[in-house]
Amino acid sequence: MSQSAGKAGLNRRSRVVTEGDQRAPNRAMLRAVGFADEDFGKPIVGVANGQSNITPCNAGLGELAEGTASAIRKAGGMPQLFGTITVSDGISMGTEGMKCSLVSREVIADSIETVCRAQSLDGVIAIGGCDKNMPGALIALARLNIPGVFVYGGTIKPGHYAGKDLTVVSIFEAVGEYDAGRISRHDFCEIERRACPGKGACGGMYTANTMSSAFEAIGMSLPYSSSMAAEDQEKLDSAVESGRSLMKLIELDLKPRDILTRQAFENAISVVMAIGGSTNAVLHLLAIAHAAEVELTLDDFERIRGRVPQLADLKPAGAYVAADLHRVGGIPLIMKMLLQQGLLHGDCLTLTGKTVAQNLAKAPAQPPAGQDVVLPFDKPKYATGQMTILRGNLAPEGGVAKTSGVEVPHMMGPARIFESEEDCLEAILDDRIGAGDVIVLRYEGPKGGPGMREMLAPTSAIIGKGLGGSVGFITDGRFSGGTFGMVVGHVAPEAQVGGPIALVQEGDSITIDAEKRLLQLNVEPAELERRRSEWKAPPIKYRSGVLAKYAKLVSSASNGAVTD
């Protein structure tokens, strides 16, 4: 038995299963799943496996879990595999099922926490691929605070058609393009057939790749692992190395809260800004910080946004996909560029047992010549991050805007009111939304949805109709990582709890100004008070089951929509 295994095993679980005859039933149960006498002093390590063929994001995770388990066993640990769920945002998008997406983050967190606490595990490695696997897993690791590692299942490779790279968002945009007569039926069908060519999470810098990048930056995943393609051998090799790394963490007794410091969260936010990541990163990082008992607010995102340029030209508003970022240097390249400019905390500990600066010692500090996936620091795609926190009388607690690809980041226009995503999409496709309009889609927040649906279908239809730069979109729901344009989500307080968004009426003038960080309803205060006196909360849409429980427990989006 290795020194590391003996030391770690004596710290926790081995006492439970070896001391005294009263523990004989524990040993008997473990013998039935493969333990021998010599195994009871070893660390017992959970492998939380999100394998599923529900979505391509998770379809290859079983192989990674087996590789990780084998590495743990060879390093002196006893791996115990257990499953956790996933849902596919891409498949449920635009349907009632999307209300379960954010809920699944909590279910994943609760399930991993439940198993690890019940079995008194010495450590855990979580393997996931789709959007909520990652924050769900890290929320659990932060709550448990036992040595832990996250392994990302990897990005999908791009599809190709007519000389263009395709992602899942290409299909959503094609709906609007076809409806507007901008592409043929043949082209529409070919895009649908080719957009998702294999296993892996959605290929642009959407939510899955944003969160995997944030986790690498925060120190909970191995360097270079966040941008690897799911089907490449190096992804399996990285998963195996992650298993070995977890055993080192157990030996060192290095726990998630030693890594998940405030400075580490600031590093993650800086990287998200530099890569042009998903607005969902705001929601998820706030929730993980809450679980880790680290103070983090919307103001921290805005403060960091103002000093960090966007260096990468990635979809949805850019030209390239995550696999291209990996090809030119991956997240370590981005981090080294930021570190050189004093925009990262280099002394933060990571799962390697080394600091950020030590991990990046051999990483290049400049993007390679002959490519424009990552731009030089002095010639960025944007001078500041494109994820802006807006406030005003329409969003007293804040809203999150992503203005990448918008030439004029301010507008004022008449409100077009919708209280369901389906009605909103129908209006867009029927050409009832025109340039200058400001869509207000409400009662889709954490409580009001319930579940805070993503709005990729209507926002992509707007892009497909050619209105991306001229139509505003405001919601107390969320946006997909694939969304871009003049959009503001996470508006809080939400409509269901009487937030000002509930008081907007058809035709009211609304100002969206990303430069002034303003979201304003241009209506006199006395009129708003009159409307408030007449407003009544509608009944929650679900009376029982998981969505009803979620609606009772969930907090404001401005706090990460947490449930504890």
XYZ file of C-alpha atoms in Angstrom:
564
model
C 0.000 0.000 0.000
C 1.394 3.390 -0.965
C 2.219 6.000 1.669
C -0.425 8.309 0.189
C -3.116 5.674 0.356
C -2.328 4.746 3.954
C -2.197 8.345 5.155
C -5.409 9.402 3.458
C -7.282 6.228 4.344
C -6.530 6.669 8.037
C -7.890 10.230 7.855
C -11.503 9.323 7.106
C -13.204 6.285 5.717
C -10.815 3.561 6.821
C -11.683 4.208 10.477
C -15.347 3.671 9.642
C -14.792 0.306 7.979
C -11.903 -1.197 9.978
C -12.307 -0.309 13.652
C -14.239 -2.768 15.758
C -16.441 -5.731 15.082
C -19.476 -3.457 14.931
C -18.213 -2.366 11.514
C -18.221 -5.880 10.103
C -21.479 -5.259 8.165
C -19.789 -2.323 6.398
C -16.906 -4.529 5.359
C -19.220 -7.298 4.246
C -21.118 -4.951 1.943
C -17.886 -3.639 0.445
C -16.527 -7.167 -0.087
C -19.557 -7.791 -2.276
C -18.444 -5.004 -4.650
C -14.839 -6.147 -4.893
C -12.987 -5.160 -1.714
C -10.345 -7.524 -0.326
C -8.737 -7.418 3.122
C -5.919 -5.176 1.954
C -8.300 -2.629 0.436
C -9.968 -1.426 3.635
C -7.117 0.908 4.542
C -7.161 2.658 1.179
C -8.961 5.909 0.365
C -12.448 5.237 -0.944
C -13.050 7.635 -3.807
C -16.286 8.483 -5.582
C -16.472 8.739 -9.366
C -19.642 10.679 -10.190
C -20.400 9.683 -13.764
C -22.806 11.691 -15.925
C -22.803 9.134 -18.769
C -25.981 9.351 -20.846
C -27.085 9.077 -24.455
C -29.741 11.726 -23.804
C -27.313 14.267 -25.229
C -24.075 14.101 -27.261
C -22.423 16.150 -24.505
C -22.496 13.147 -22.151
C -22.435 10.226 -24.583
C -18.722 9.517 -24.115
C -18.388 9.987 -20.369
C -18.509 6.284 -19.481
C -15.121 5.674 -21.060
C -13.654 8.635 -19.164
C -15.116 7.350 -15.895
C -13.599 3.896 -16.405
C -10.225 5.434 -17.256
C -10.366 7.648 -14.201
C -11.369 4.756 -11.939
C -8.501 2.657 -13.247
C -6.033 5.464 -12.526
C -7.374 5.855 -8.984
C -7.020 2.128 -8.359
C -3.435 2.068 -9.663
C -2.587 5.065 -7.448
C -3.733 3.228 -4.336
C -7.382 4.207 -4.029
C -10.645 2.303 -4.198
C -12.944 3.911 -6.782
C -16.700 3.644 -6.401
C -18.693 4.685 -9.472
C -22.148 6.174 -9.232
C -24.393 7.943 -11.691
C -25.804 11.431 -11.815
C -28.279 12.952 -14.209
C -28.159 15.292 -17.159
C -30.718 16.961 -19.369
C -30.038 18.332 -22.817
C -30.563 22.064 -23.067
C -30.298 21.891 -26.836
C -33.041 19.281 -27.147
C -35.370 20.857 -24.581
C -34.788 24.408 -25.876
C -37.998 26.181 -26.854
C -40.211 23.673 -25.017
C -41.769 23.390 -21.580
C -38.997 20.924 -20.771
C -36.442 23.729 -20.718
C -37.868 24.737 -17.340
C -36.063 21.722 -15.899
C -32.636 22.774 -17.134
C -31.568 25.054 -14.293
C -33.409 22.785 -11.853
C -31.094 19.983 -12.968
C -28.120 21.954 -11.629
C -29.571 21.597 -8.143
C -30.497 17.939 -8.652
C -26.941 17.157 -9.782
C -25.440 19.020 -6.829
C -27.800 17.363 -4.358
C -27.225 13.876 -5.783
C -23.420 14.092 -5.635
C -23.514 15.582 -2.146
C -25.976 12.928 -0.964
C -23.879 9.969 -2.131
C -20.578 11.347 -0.846
C -22.010 12.183 2.584
C -23.853 8.875 2.893
C -20.785 6.821 1.972
C -18.270 9.003 3.899
C -16.041 9.157 0.817
C -12.456 10.372 1.047
C -12.644 12.253 -2.250
C -14.684 12.558 -5.405
C -14.080 13.124 -9.076
C -17.052 14.382 -11.084
C -17.295 13.810 -14.838
C -19.790 15.824 -16.864
C -20.399 17.277 -20.270
C -23.552 19.391 -20.597
C -24.154 22.892 -19.239
C -25.461 22.101 -15.741
C -23.155 19.149 -15.029
C -20.311 21.525 -14.286
C -21.844 24.036 -11.873
C -23.882 21.268 -10.266
C -20.738 19.260 -9.589
C -18.751 22.190 -8.245
C -21.592 23.287 -5.968
C -21.493 19.771 -4.504
C -17.703 19.786 -4.132
C -17.818 23.165 -2.415
C -20.506 21.967 0.008
C -18.717 18.699 0.799
C -15.200 20.144 0.961
C -13.486 16.804 0.490
C -10.678 16.535 -2.090
C -12.313 16.830 -5.494
C -11.665 17.275 -9.208
C -13.894 18.030 -12.174
C -13.359 16.311 -15.528
C -15.012 17.887 -18.572
C -16.276 15.476 -21.198
C -15.015 17.715 -23.998
C -16.278 19.841 -26.833
C -17.901 18.602 -30.020
C -16.014 19.150 -33.256
C -17.640 21.584 -35.690
C -19.855 20.481 -38.515
C -19.235 21.868 -41.990
C -21.425 23.049 -44.826
C -20.921 25.489 -47.689
C -17.468 26.437 -46.425
C -18.665 27.354 -42.922
C -18.170 25.784 -39.506
C -21.463 24.795 -37.911
C -22.632 24.417 -34.316
C -26.007 23.663 -32.773
C -26.752 27.407 -32.769
C -26.442 27.379 -36.569
C -29.670 25.363 -36.659
C -31.589 27.780 -34.446
C -30.455 30.698 -36.595
C -31.327 28.767 -39.758
C -34.961 28.607 -38.595
C -35.184 32.384 -38.804
C -33.170 32.532 -42.023
C -35.405 30.011 -43.755
C -38.561 31.676 -42.494
C -37.257 35.004 -43.821
C -36.476 33.456 -47.222
C -32.748 34.009 -46.817
C -31.813 30.342 -47.323
C -33.369 27.497 -49.313
C -35.093 24.429 -47.927
C -32.180 22.340 -49.174
C -29.645 24.472 -47.300
C -31.799 24.426 -44.172
C -31.932 20.608 -44.174
C -28.196 20.280 -44.839
C -27.370 22.559 -41.894
C -29.599 20.446 -39.644
C -27.959 17.218 -40.842
C -24.375 18.420 -40.420
C -24.363 20.751 -37.405
C -23.639 18.116 -34.728
C -21.277 15.513 -36.210
C -20.407 13.509 -33.076
C -19.933 13.373 -29.334
C -19.211 16.410 -27.189
C -20.754 19.601 -25.840
C -21.906 22.450 -28.073
C -18.842 23.699 -29.914
C -18.819 27.498 -29.600
C -17.997 29.462 -26.475
C -21.451 28.638 -25.184
C -22.273 27.702 -21.599
C -20.562 24.279 -21.421
C -17.250 25.476 -22.849
C -17.491 28.705 -20.860
C -17.884 26.825 -17.588
C -15.177 24.290 -18.413
C -12.849 27.228 -19.132
C -13.855 28.911 -15.873
C -13.137 25.707 -13.937
C -9.689 25.397 -15.478
C -9.044 29.030 -14.560
C -10.359 28.565 -11.028
C -8.040 25.598 -10.501
C -10.500 22.678 -10.285
C -9.694 21.098 -13.668
C -6.347 20.260 -15.255
C -4.562 22.788 -17.513
C -5.550 22.455 -21.192
C -8.428 20.089 -20.378
C -11.293 22.548 -20.905
C -10.977 22.917 -24.679
C -10.123 19.347 -25.685
C -12.429 17.600 -28.147
C -14.519 14.796 -26.669
C -13.499 12.250 -29.294
C -9.731 12.829 -29.145
C -7.360 10.527 -27.267
C -5.935 13.378 -25.245
C -9.293 13.770 -23.507
C -9.097 10.220 -22.152
C -5.446 10.769 -21.233
C -6.419 13.924 -19.337
C -9.183 12.073 -17.468
C -6.677 9.432 -16.377
C -4.288 12.145 -15.204
C -7.175 13.766 -13.320
C -7.616 10.522 -11.361
C -3.962 10.552 -10.384
C -4.267 14.240 -9.440
C -7.162 13.497 -7.106
C -5.073 10.938 -5.249
C -2.363 13.575 -4.776
C -4.976 15.981 -3.410
C -6.058 13.333 -0.894
C -2.430 12.843 0.152
C -1.959 16.597 0.562
C -5.392 16.975 2.196
C -6.003 19.842 -0.255
C -9.722 20.543 -0.377
C -11.976 22.543 -2.730
C -12.311 25.486 -0.355
C -8.511 25.767 -0.289
C -8.731 26.334 -4.036
C -12.079 28.135 -4.344
C -10.955 31.434 -2.833
C -12.240 34.860 -3.752
C -9.084 35.449 -5.808
C -9.711 32.203 -7.711
C -13.246 33.341 -8.559
C -11.807 36.621 -9.829
C -9.462 34.610 -12.056
C -12.415 32.677 -13.447
C -14.369 35.875 -14.162
C -11.344 37.416 -15.905
C -10.998 34.400 -18.195
C -14.742 34.368 -18.955
C -14.509 38.029 -20.015
C -11.389 37.398 -22.109
C -12.985 34.534 -24.066
C -16.378 36.232 -24.554
C -18.170 33.601 -22.482
C -21.802 32.892 -21.731
C -23.938 35.080 -19.463
C -24.808 31.891 -17.589
C -21.344 32.073 -16.046
C -22.644 34.907 -13.858
C -25.457 32.769 -12.469
C -23.301 29.700 -11.934
C -20.225 31.355 -10.429
C -22.451 33.210 -7.952
C -24.026 29.886 -6.959
C -20.676 28.100 -6.569
C -19.321 30.991 -4.509
C -22.398 30.752 -2.277
C -21.721 27.055 -1.722
C -18.059 27.791 -0.943
C -19.043 30.619 1.431
C -17.120 33.146 -0.663
C -18.546 36.649 -0.991
C -19.182 37.379 -4.679
C -21.670 39.831 -6.212
C -22.753 41.169 -9.571
C -20.588 44.225 -8.930
C -17.487 42.023 -9.029
C -18.332 40.981 -12.589
C -18.768 44.585 -13.664
C -15.535 45.683 -11.985
C -13.518 42.955 -13.698
C -15.273 43.474 -17.046
C -14.016 47.046 -17.176
C -10.353 46.066 -17.006
C -10.193 42.817 -19.024
C -10.310 42.925 -22.850
C -11.922 40.215 -24.947
C -9.012 38.429 -26.584
C -10.702 35.491 -28.324
C -12.873 35.635 -31.455
C -15.239 32.769 -30.680
C -18.813 31.902 -31.550
C -21.596 32.894 -31.065
C -20.624 36.446 -32.052
C -17.178 35.500 -33.371
C -15.772 33.239 -36.044
C -14.240 30.254 -34.263
C -15.102 27.318 -31.989
C -13.522 25.892 -28.835
C -11.519 23.316 -30.807
C -9.825 26.213 -32.620
C -8.939 27.823 -29.287
C -7.378 24.549 -28.179
C -5.358 24.346 -31.375
C -3.682 27.720 -30.749
C -2.933 27.280 -27.052
C -6.169 26.845 -25.129
C -7.028 28.467 -21.825
C -3.383 28.455 -20.614
C -2.563 30.887 -23.448
C -5.388 33.204 -22.372
C -4.372 32.926 -18.712
C -0.697 33.593 -19.393
C -1.584 36.706 -21.405
C -3.722 37.964 -18.528
C -1.095 37.038 -15.933
C 1.547 39.005 -17.824
C -0.699 42.074 -17.602
C -1.370 41.698 -13.882
C -4.962 40.610 -14.465
C -4.747 37.208 -12.753
C -3.834 36.190 -9.223
C -0.850 33.975 -9.897
C -0.518 32.743 -6.326
C -3.849 30.872 -6.228
C -3.552 27.139 -5.503
C -4.877 24.631 -8.045
C -5.658 20.908 -8.139
C -2.114 20.197 -9.358
C -0.852 21.265 -5.927
C 0.900 24.130 -7.693
C -0.074 27.765 -8.069
C -1.569 29.315 -11.189
C 1.768 30.957 -11.994
C 3.637 27.670 -11.607
C 1.156 25.877 -13.876
C 1.635 28.577 -16.521
C 5.429 28.715 -16.346
C 5.878 27.067 -19.757
C 2.737 28.455 -21.427
C 3.255 31.002 -24.212
C 2.665 34.652 -23.307
C 1.773 35.712 -26.862
C -0.659 34.197 -29.365
C 1.023 32.304 -32.205
C 1.565 34.048 -35.519
C -0.612 33.328 -38.532
C -3.924 32.930 -36.681
C -6.676 35.221 -35.414
C -8.499 32.959 -32.960
C -6.720 34.703 -30.077
C -5.694 38.296 -30.669
C -2.731 40.216 -29.206
C -3.364 42.038 -25.951
C -2.811 45.420 -27.578
C -5.223 44.597 -30.446
C -8.137 42.782 -28.769
C -11.505 42.028 -30.295
C -13.048 44.382 -27.727
C -11.277 46.721 -25.313
C -13.365 45.496 -22.390
C -15.467 42.458 -21.591
C -18.813 42.289 -23.369
C -20.842 40.967 -20.423
C -22.278 44.017 -18.701
C -24.300 44.374 -15.501
C -27.159 46.826 -16.070
C -29.255 48.503 -13.398
C -32.067 51.029 -13.344
C -35.695 51.262 -12.366
C -36.439 48.184 -14.492
C -33.751 46.067 -12.790
C -32.973 47.362 -9.285
C -31.074 44.180 -8.417
C -29.422 44.057 -11.826
C -29.615 42.393 -15.203
C -26.940 40.795 -17.376
C -26.339 41.992 -20.935
C -24.047 40.527 -23.567
C -23.501 42.997 -26.376
C -20.945 41.165 -28.537
C -21.582 41.846 -32.193
C -23.781 44.898 -31.525
C -22.480 47.992 -33.310
C -24.478 50.497 -31.235
C -24.837 49.227 -27.638
C -27.745 51.499 -26.727
C -31.307 51.924 -27.889
C -34.695 53.244 -26.857
C -37.899 51.752 -28.158
C -41.444 50.638 -27.440
C -42.061 47.607 -25.254
C -43.565 44.500 -26.851
C -44.931 42.380 -24.019
C -44.951 38.561 -23.915
C -45.583 36.224 -21.014
C -44.426 33.011 -22.641
C -41.514 32.117 -24.882
C -43.819 30.327 -27.320
C -45.933 33.446 -27.964
C -42.791 35.529 -28.385
C -41.265 33.160 -30.960
C -44.515 33.042 -32.910
C -44.594 36.843 -33.112
C -41.017 36.996 -34.391
C -41.587 34.347 -37.055
C -44.856 36.060 -38.099
C -42.971 39.352 -38.654
C -44.858 41.136 -35.875
C -41.583 42.374 -34.388
C -39.771 45.165 -36.199
C -36.590 47.213 -35.960
C -36.572 49.424 -32.869
C -38.885 47.212 -30.802
C -37.886 46.096 -27.306
C -39.251 42.638 -26.487
C -40.129 42.129 -22.822
C -40.535 38.437 -21.982
C -41.518 37.996 -18.349
C -42.753 35.434 -15.826
C -39.891 33.213 -17.005
C -37.696 33.824 -13.940
C -36.519 31.287 -11.340
C -39.876 31.305 -9.520
C -42.141 32.517 -12.302
C -41.106 29.984 -14.942
C -40.452 28.201 -12.775
C -36.944 27.287 -13.811
C -35.674 30.357 -15.714
C -35.747 29.001 -19.265
C -33.086 29.957 -21.813
C -34.351 31.935 -24.795
C -32.205 30.667 -27.657
C -35.118 29.994 -30.019
C -36.497 33.582 -30.135
C -33.098 35.283 -30.026
C -31.760 33.077 -32.811
C -34.896 33.765 -34.845
C -34.203 37.491 -34.440
C -30.670 36.952 -35.761
C -31.981 34.817 -38.599
C -34.477 37.563 -39.535
C -31.622 40.051 -39.794
C -32.779 42.081 -36.764
C -29.943 41.270 -34.362
C -28.651 44.818 -34.144
C -32.007 46.586 -34.093
C -34.309 44.675 -31.708
C -33.865 44.713 -27.940
C -34.766 41.733 -25.769
C -35.314 41.872 -21.997
C -36.296 38.932 -19.800
C -36.276 37.690 -16.234
C -35.356 34.345 -17.765
C -31.945 33.367 -19.129
C -30.192 33.318 -22.445
C -28.295 30.433 -23.948
C -24.556 30.763 -24.280
C -25.327 30.759 -27.990
C -27.266 34.031 -27.766
C -25.855 37.399 -28.765
C -27.266 40.786 -29.684
C -28.971 43.559 -27.703
C -30.219 41.189 -25.005
C -30.610 41.572 -21.244
C -31.411 38.573 -19.074
C -31.558 37.697 -15.359
C -33.607 40.862 -14.759
C -34.209 41.052 -11.016
C -36.386 41.195 -9.081
C -38.343 38.936 -11.411
C -41.968 39.491 -12.411
C -43.328 36.693 -10.218
C -42.262 38.488 -7.024
C -43.474 41.891 -8.216
C -40.311 43.194 -9.826
C -40.715 46.299 -12.025
C -40.620 44.130 -15.157
C -44.123 42.970 -14.133
C -45.401 46.567 -14.429
C -44.341 47.256 -18.032
C -47.204 47.787 -20.489
C -47.347 47.434 -24.271
C -45.821 50.477 -25.928
C -43.968 51.834 -22.876
C -40.640 53.427 -23.749
C -37.599 51.439 -22.593
C -33.940 52.441 -22.680
C -31.143 49.859 -22.895
C -27.721 51.485 -22.628
C -24.746 49.194 -22.122
C -22.333 52.126 -22.110
C -24.139 53.766 -19.179
C -25.031 50.336 -17.715
C -28.672 51.419 -17.655
C -31.947 49.535 -18.009
C -34.698 52.115 -17.697
C -38.490 52.116 -17.999
C -39.374 55.626 -19.121
C -42.576 55.942 -17.119
C -43.312 58.422 -14.324
C -42.843 57.076 -10.767
C -46.441 57.943 -9.827
C -47.748 55.862 -12.736
C -45.569 52.933 -11.720
C -46.905 53.136 -8.177
C -50.458 53.110 -9.514
C -49.702 49.998 -11.546
C -48.031 48.352 -8.567
C -51.123 48.895 -6.421
C -53.185 47.006 -8.988
C -50.704 44.154 -9.616
C -51.343 40.678 -8.244
C -48.950 37.754 -8.434
C -50.212 34.993 -10.733
C -50.347 31.486 -9.271
C -47.222 29.332 -9.594
C -47.673 27.195 -12.699
C -46.906 23.890 -10.944
C -48.656 22.633 -7.821
C -46.528 19.538 -7.111
C -43.325 17.804 -8.105
C -39.807 19.069 -8.648
C -40.767 22.376 -10.285
C -43.156 23.237 -7.470
C -40.473 22.493 -4.869
C -37.953 24.532 -6.838
C -40.290 27.536 -7.042
C -40.707 27.499 -3.258
C -36.970 27.356 -2.532
C -35.189 29.297 -5.269
C -33.664 32.723 -4.644
C -33.220 35.691 -6.961
C -31.072 35.397 -10.072
C -28.968 38.224 -8.623
C -27.858 35.720 -5.951
C -27.254 32.858 -8.374
C -30.761 31.317 -8.138
C -29.624 29.087 -5.288
C -31.941 26.832 -3.315
C -30.180 26.575 0.043
